[in-house]
């Protein structure tokens, strides 16, 4: 076969050079599945934020007057269940103050009383009479379509977690804490946690979603707390039901996307508002952030003065 001419070779080289120097065709970039999932979460959170009503920046004038009167009343005393708040306790809700056990336990009692009242009223409306403040339907699951209304909730006080972790179920006699309560008939159990008298966080046993949950406004997960609650469920179920607890389908959950505080003293308010949101079936993102703290402190004073919580957010 004849050898290619120099002209032919030059033409081939020129065509190759033009190909190399021409713009590259567009190749679309596809985001990874993890990046797409993150973008979807951010989009959903933004939609949720826009759809949910925003909290007001201040109380109505007549409510603000009640708050000022309560704060100036040296003989102030509010009671809910076995909890009470004095004038000195109430002052912890002034700006930049760290909340104490009395405020958090009292707020938990208000949440519990609201849930019990709603449960009784719902039972009467549905012609399912309640027994000892609890509907006979309490063992049945409720749909998630009633988000915003109070769930069936039990709240342990601020001493529960330290007793569980330091002494254990048996030595702390935690079975006595639920002699008249069946936590397994609840939708949710809430546990405010005092971490070394320096920080408040919130744990939850979510029976509806089969999750052991933990929320920290400083963004730190503590798996040991969830493990302690798993041990508690095992012991409590054996004590009350005489059988092992079925953990099939249960997962651990850390609310890493929960609202975060920007100072060292608002953690107690974050915990109270986290419990308030969870007790109405509100999932993340919650309806408050750091910017709402001033308003929420004033509103908590109003709610404690009234000794009750509204059925829905004002």
Short mmCIF file of C-alpha atoms in Angstrom, two decimals:
data_model
loop_
_atom_site.label_atom_id
_atom_site.label_comp_id
_atom_site.label_asym_id
_atom_site.label_seq_id
_atom_site.Cartn_x
_atom_site.Cartn_y
_atom_site.Cartn_z
CA UNK A 1 0.00 0.00 0.00
CA UNK A 2 1.34 3.47 -0.85
CA UNK A 3 2.57 5.56 2.05
CA UNK A 4 0.39 8.59 2.98
CA UNK A 5 1.57 11.85 1.45
CA UNK A 6 2.94 14.69 3.54
CA UNK A 7 -0.09 16.82 2.59
CA UNK A 8 -2.47 14.16 3.89
CA UNK A 9 -0.59 13.89 7.20
CA UNK A 10 -0.54 17.67 7.59
CA UNK A 11 -4.31 17.76 7.01
CA UNK A 12 -4.92 15.05 9.65
CA UNK A 13 -2.73 16.88 12.21
CA UNK A 14 -4.53 20.18 11.51
CA UNK A 15 -7.94 18.57 12.01
CA UNK A 16 -6.80 17.00 15.26
CA UNK A 17 -5.43 20.36 16.47
CA UNK A 18 -8.75 22.10 15.65
CA UNK A 19 -10.63 19.42 17.59
CA UNK A 20 -8.39 19.86 20.64
CA UNK A 21 -8.66 23.66 20.53
CA UNK A 22 -12.45 23.79 20.04
CA UNK A 23 -14.72 24.34 23.10
CA UNK A 24 -15.54 21.20 25.04
CA UNK A 25 -19.15 20.02 24.84
CA UNK A 26 -21.31 20.77 27.95
CA UNK A 27 -21.49 17.85 30.32
CA UNK A 28 -24.14 18.43 33.01
CA UNK A 29 -23.04 17.94 36.60
CA UNK A 30 -25.27 15.75 38.72
CA UNK A 31 -25.39 16.36 42.47
CA UNK A 32 -24.68 13.42 44.68
CA UNK A 33 -27.62 11.75 46.42
CA UNK A 34 -26.46 13.13 49.77
CA UNK A 35 -26.29 16.67 48.37
CA UNK A 36 -29.75 16.32 46.81
CA UNK A 37 -31.11 15.08 50.13
CA UNK A 38 -29.57 18.09 51.90
CA UNK A 39 -31.05 20.48 49.33
CA UNK A 40 -34.45 18.86 49.75
CA UNK A 41 -34.25 19.19 53.54
CA UNK A 42 -33.33 22.86 53.26
CA UNK A 43 -36.15 23.47 50.81
CA UNK A 44 -38.67 21.67 53.03
CA UNK A 45 -37.49 23.58 56.09
CA UNK A 46 -37.90 26.89 54.28
CA UNK A 47 -41.40 25.94 53.10
CA UNK A 48 -42.27 24.87 56.63
CA UNK A 49 -40.91 28.11 58.06
CA UNK A 50 -43.02 30.19 55.68
CA UNK A 51 -46.18 28.17 56.25
CA UNK A 52 -46.06 28.17 60.04
CA UNK A 53 -47.37 31.24 61.84
CA UNK A 54 -44.63 33.46 63.19
CA UNK A 55 -44.60 34.29 66.88
CA UNK A 56 -45.42 37.90 67.76
CA UNK A 57 -42.68 40.20 69.01
CA UNK A 58 -44.58 41.35 72.11
CA UNK A 59 -47.63 40.66 74.24
CA UNK A 60 -50.85 42.66 73.87
CA UNK A 61 -50.89 45.70 76.22
CA UNK A 62 -53.41 44.13 78.62
CA UNK A 63 -51.28 40.97 78.96
CA UNK A 64 -48.11 43.01 79.39
CA UNK A 65 -49.81 44.82 82.26
CA UNK A 66 -50.51 41.47 83.96
CA UNK A 67 -46.85 40.49 83.54
CA UNK A 68 -45.62 43.73 85.13
CA UNK A 69 -48.02 43.30 88.04
CA UNK A 70 -46.86 39.71 88.63
CA UNK A 71 -43.18 40.71 88.61
CA UNK A 72 -43.80 43.53 91.10
CA UNK A 73 -45.89 41.34 93.44
CA UNK A 74 -43.59 40.18 96.27
CA UNK A 75 -46.26 37.79 97.50
CA UNK A 76 -46.73 36.14 94.10
CA UNK A 77 -47.51 32.40 94.25
CA UNK A 78 -48.78 30.18 91.44
CA UNK A 79 -49.70 26.51 91.76
CA UNK A 80 -50.16 23.69 89.26
CA UNK A 81 -50.50 20.07 90.35
CA UNK A 82 -47.74 19.59 92.96
CA UNK A 83 -45.59 22.40 91.63
CA UNK A 84 -45.50 26.04 92.65
CA UNK A 85 -43.68 29.21 91.64
CA UNK A 86 -42.87 32.04 94.05
CA UNK A 87 -42.01 35.66 93.33
CA UNK A 88 -38.32 34.81 93.59
CA UNK A 89 -38.72 31.95 91.11
CA UNK A 90 -40.72 34.11 88.72
CA UNK A 91 -37.91 36.67 88.62
CA UNK A 92 -35.81 34.02 86.83
CA UNK A 93 -37.85 34.84 83.74
CA UNK A 94 -36.48 38.37 83.63
CA UNK A 95 -33.93 38.93 80.84
CA UNK A 96 -30.58 37.13 81.02
CA UNK A 97 -31.54 34.89 83.98
CA UNK A 98 -30.95 31.13 84.15
CA UNK A 99 -34.17 29.19 84.85
CA UNK A 100 -34.40 27.01 87.95
CA UNK A 101 -36.10 23.66 88.61
CA UNK A 102 -39.25 25.34 89.90
CA UNK A 103 -39.94 27.20 86.66
CA UNK A 104 -39.24 24.21 84.43
CA UNK A 105 -41.19 21.75 86.56
CA UNK A 106 -44.12 24.18 86.81
CA UNK A 107 -44.16 24.64 83.03
CA UNK A 108 -44.08 20.88 82.62
CA UNK A 109 -47.09 20.62 84.94
CA UNK A 110 -48.95 23.16 82.79
CA UNK A 111 -48.22 21.08 79.68
CA UNK A 112 -49.43 17.91 81.43
CA UNK A 113 -52.63 19.55 82.67
CA UNK A 114 -53.41 20.90 79.21
CA UNK A 115 -52.88 17.46 77.66
CA UNK A 116 -55.10 15.76 80.26
CA UNK A 117 -57.86 18.34 79.80
CA UNK A 118 -57.78 17.98 76.03
CA UNK A 119 -57.85 14.18 76.33
CA UNK A 120 -60.96 14.27 78.54
CA UNK A 121 -62.73 16.78 76.30
CA UNK A 122 -61.89 14.73 73.20
CA UNK A 123 -63.17 11.56 74.89
CA UNK A 124 -66.45 13.26 75.77
CA UNK A 125 -66.82 14.62 72.23
CA UNK A 126 -66.19 11.15 70.77
CA UNK A 127 -68.40 9.42 73.35
CA UNK A 128 -65.48 7.46 74.79
CA UNK A 129 -65.66 8.20 78.52
CA UNK A 130 -62.38 8.86 80.28
CA UNK A 131 -61.28 6.96 83.38
CA UNK A 132 -59.09 8.76 85.92
CA UNK A 133 -58.50 11.53 83.43
CA UNK A 134 -57.55 9.22 80.57
CA UNK A 135 -59.62 8.07 77.63
CA UNK A 136 -60.36 4.39 77.24
CA UNK A 137 -58.93 4.84 73.75
CA UNK A 138 -55.48 5.65 75.14
CA UNK A 139 -53.94 2.42 73.95
CA UNK A 140 -54.83 3.16 70.36
CA UNK A 141 -52.57 5.23 68.14
CA UNK A 142 -53.72 8.58 66.86
CA UNK A 143 -53.17 9.83 63.34
CA UNK A 144 -50.63 12.53 62.64
CA UNK A 145 -53.36 14.70 61.10
CA UNK A 146 -54.07 16.26 64.52
CA UNK A 147 -50.67 17.99 64.77
CA UNK A 148 -51.07 21.17 66.77
CA UNK A 149 -53.45 19.64 69.29
CA UNK A 150 -52.04 18.28 72.56
CA UNK A 151 -50.77 14.73 72.52
CA UNK A 152 -51.18 12.30 75.40
CA UNK A 153 -48.12 13.34 77.39
CA UNK A 154 -46.37 12.48 80.63
CA UNK A 155 -43.56 14.72 81.87
CA UNK A 156 -41.00 13.66 84.46
CA UNK A 157 -39.55 16.36 86.66
CA UNK A 158 -36.02 17.71 86.44
CA UNK A 159 -34.69 15.21 89.00
CA UNK A 160 -35.66 12.09 87.06
CA UNK A 161 -32.67 11.83 84.73
CA UNK A 162 -30.07 12.40 87.45
CA UNK A 163 -31.74 9.71 89.59
CA UNK A 164 -31.80 7.31 86.65
CA UNK A 165 -28.17 7.87 85.66
CA UNK A 166 -26.64 8.13 89.12
CA UNK A 167 -28.64 5.51 91.04
CA UNK A 168 -30.32 3.36 88.41
CA UNK A 169 -33.94 2.25 88.10
CA UNK A 170 -34.02 -0.11 91.06
CA UNK A 171 -32.00 1.85 93.62
CA UNK A 172 -33.80 5.10 92.79
CA UNK A 173 -37.14 3.23 93.06
CA UNK A 174 -38.30 4.79 89.84
CA UNK A 175 -41.10 2.25 89.57
CA UNK A 176 -42.83 4.23 92.35
CA UNK A 177 -42.85 7.34 90.14
CA UNK A 178 -45.46 5.78 87.85
CA UNK A 179 -47.71 3.89 90.29
CA UNK A 180 -50.80 5.65 88.90
CA UNK A 181 -49.53 6.28 85.37
CA UNK A 182 -49.14 3.95 82.41
CA UNK A 183 -46.49 5.61 80.29
CA UNK A 184 -47.00 2.96 77.61
CA UNK A 185 -50.46 4.36 76.97
CA UNK A 186 -49.02 7.78 76.18
CA UNK A 187 -47.94 9.28 72.89
CA UNK A 188 -44.94 10.96 74.42
CA UNK A 189 -42.84 11.11 77.59
CA UNK A 190 -40.78 14.28 78.12
CA UNK A 191 -37.72 14.56 80.36
CA UNK A 192 -36.04 17.91 81.07
CA UNK A 193 -32.37 17.23 81.88
CA UNK A 194 -30.15 19.26 84.21
CA UNK A 195 -26.52 18.79 83.18
CA UNK A 196 -24.34 19.55 86.18
CA UNK A 197 -26.31 22.67 87.14
CA UNK A 198 -24.84 24.39 84.10
CA UNK A 199 -27.10 23.54 81.15
CA UNK A 200 -30.67 22.41 80.42
CA UNK A 201 -31.52 19.94 77.65
CA UNK A 202 -34.56 17.83 76.75
CA UNK A 203 -35.03 14.11 76.14
CA UNK A 204 -38.17 12.38 74.92
CA UNK A 205 -39.64 8.91 74.48
CA UNK A 206 -41.82 9.18 71.39
CA UNK A 207 -44.15 6.18 71.35
CA UNK A 208 -45.92 7.34 68.19
CA UNK A 209 -42.78 7.41 66.08
CA UNK A 210 -40.84 4.77 68.02
CA UNK A 211 -37.97 7.13 68.76
CA UNK A 212 -35.83 7.95 71.76
CA UNK A 213 -35.07 11.62 71.19
CA UNK A 214 -32.62 14.20 72.48
CA UNK A 215 -32.54 17.97 71.96
CA UNK A 216 -29.76 20.35 72.97
CA UNK A 217 -29.78 24.08 72.20
CA UNK A 218 -25.97 23.97 72.31
CA UNK A 219 -25.88 21.29 69.62
CA UNK A 220 -24.16 18.50 71.59
CA UNK A 221 -25.47 14.94 71.37
CA UNK A 222 -25.29 12.70 74.45
CA UNK A 223 -25.98 9.07 73.49
CA UNK A 224 -25.61 8.04 77.15
CA UNK A 225 -28.92 9.75 77.94
CA UNK A 226 -30.75 7.83 75.24
CA UNK A 227 -29.13 4.60 76.41
CA UNK A 228 -30.29 5.33 79.97
CA UNK A 229 -33.84 5.75 78.65
CA UNK A 230 -33.65 2.44 76.81
CA UNK A 231 -32.66 0.78 80.07
CA UNK A 232 -35.52 2.58 81.79
CA UNK A 233 -38.05 1.29 79.25
CA UNK A 234 -36.79 -2.26 79.71
CA UNK A 235 -37.09 -2.07 83.50
CA UNK A 236 -40.38 -0.18 83.55
CA UNK A 237 -42.08 -2.53 81.09
CA UNK A 238 -40.95 -5.57 83.03
CA UNK A 239 -42.16 -3.99 86.27
CA UNK A 240 -45.58 -2.90 84.96
CA UNK A 241 -46.28 -5.44 82.18
CA UNK A 242 -44.20 -8.44 83.34
CA UNK A 243 -42.67 -8.82 79.88
CA UNK A 244 -39.69 -7.43 77.96
CA UNK A 245 -40.16 -4.18 76.05
CA UNK A 246 -40.31 -4.67 72.27
CA UNK A 247 -37.68 -2.38 70.72
CA UNK A 248 -38.41 -3.61 67.20
CA UNK A 249 -38.47 -0.58 64.88
CA UNK A 250 -37.23 1.85 67.53
CA UNK A 251 -34.46 4.29 66.62
CA UNK A 252 -32.34 6.91 68.37
CA UNK A 253 -32.85 10.48 67.23
CA UNK A 254 -30.80 13.61 67.87
CA UNK A 255 -32.48 16.90 66.93
CA UNK A 256 -29.36 18.40 65.39
CA UNK A 257 -31.44 20.90 63.40
CA UNK A 258 -33.18 22.23 66.52
CA UNK A 259 -33.04 25.95 67.39
CA UNK A 260 -29.73 27.00 68.94
CA UNK A 261 -29.14 29.51 71.71
CA UNK A 262 -26.64 32.33 71.26
CA UNK A 263 -25.83 32.97 74.91
CA UNK A 264 -25.23 31.10 78.16
CA UNK A 265 -28.54 31.65 79.95
CA UNK A 266 -31.51 30.92 77.65
CA UNK A 267 -31.23 27.10 77.69
CA UNK A 268 -34.09 26.70 80.19
CA UNK A 269 -36.46 28.69 77.98
CA UNK A 270 -35.38 26.58 74.99
CA UNK A 271 -36.19 23.41 76.94
CA UNK A 272 -39.63 24.66 78.00
CA UNK A 273 -40.48 25.67 74.44
CA UNK A 274 -39.11 22.41 73.04
CA UNK A 275 -41.40 20.50 75.40
CA UNK A 276 -44.31 22.76 74.44
CA UNK A 277 -43.76 22.10 70.72
CA UNK A 278 -43.25 18.36 71.12
CA UNK A 279 -46.32 18.05 73.35
CA UNK A 280 -48.45 19.28 70.42
CA UNK A 281 -46.84 16.98 67.89
CA UNK A 282 -44.77 19.74 66.29
CA UNK A 283 -41.63 18.35 64.67
CA UNK A 284 -38.51 20.23 63.67
CA UNK A 285 -38.23 23.01 62.75
CA UNK A 286 -39.93 24.29 65.90
CA UNK A 287 -41.79 27.59 65.89
CA UNK A 288 -39.20 29.56 67.86
CA UNK A 289 -35.59 30.69 67.63
CA UNK A 290 -33.18 32.79 69.68
CA UNK A 291 -34.86 35.97 68.43
CA UNK A 292 -38.10 34.97 70.22
CA UNK A 293 -36.58 34.61 73.69
CA UNK A 294 -37.56 38.04 75.01
CA UNK A 295 -41.19 37.55 73.97
CA UNK A 296 -41.30 33.95 75.23
CA UNK A 297 -39.98 34.90 78.66
CA UNK A 298 -42.80 37.47 79.01
CA UNK A 299 -45.37 35.01 77.75
CA UNK A 300 -44.21 32.31 80.17
CA UNK A 301 -44.72 34.78 83.03
CA UNK A 302 -48.26 35.35 81.75
CA UNK A 303 -48.95 31.60 81.45
CA UNK A 304 -47.58 30.90 84.93
CA UNK A 305 -49.69 33.74 86.35
CA UNK A 306 -52.79 32.30 84.64
CA UNK A 307 -51.79 28.79 85.77
CA UNK A 308 -52.68 27.35 82.37
CA UNK A 309 -51.53 27.11 78.77
CA UNK A 310 -53.69 27.93 75.76
CA UNK A 311 -54.77 25.02 73.61
CA UNK A 312 -52.98 26.51 70.62
CA UNK A 313 -50.15 28.99 70.23
CA UNK A 314 -51.48 32.58 70.55
#
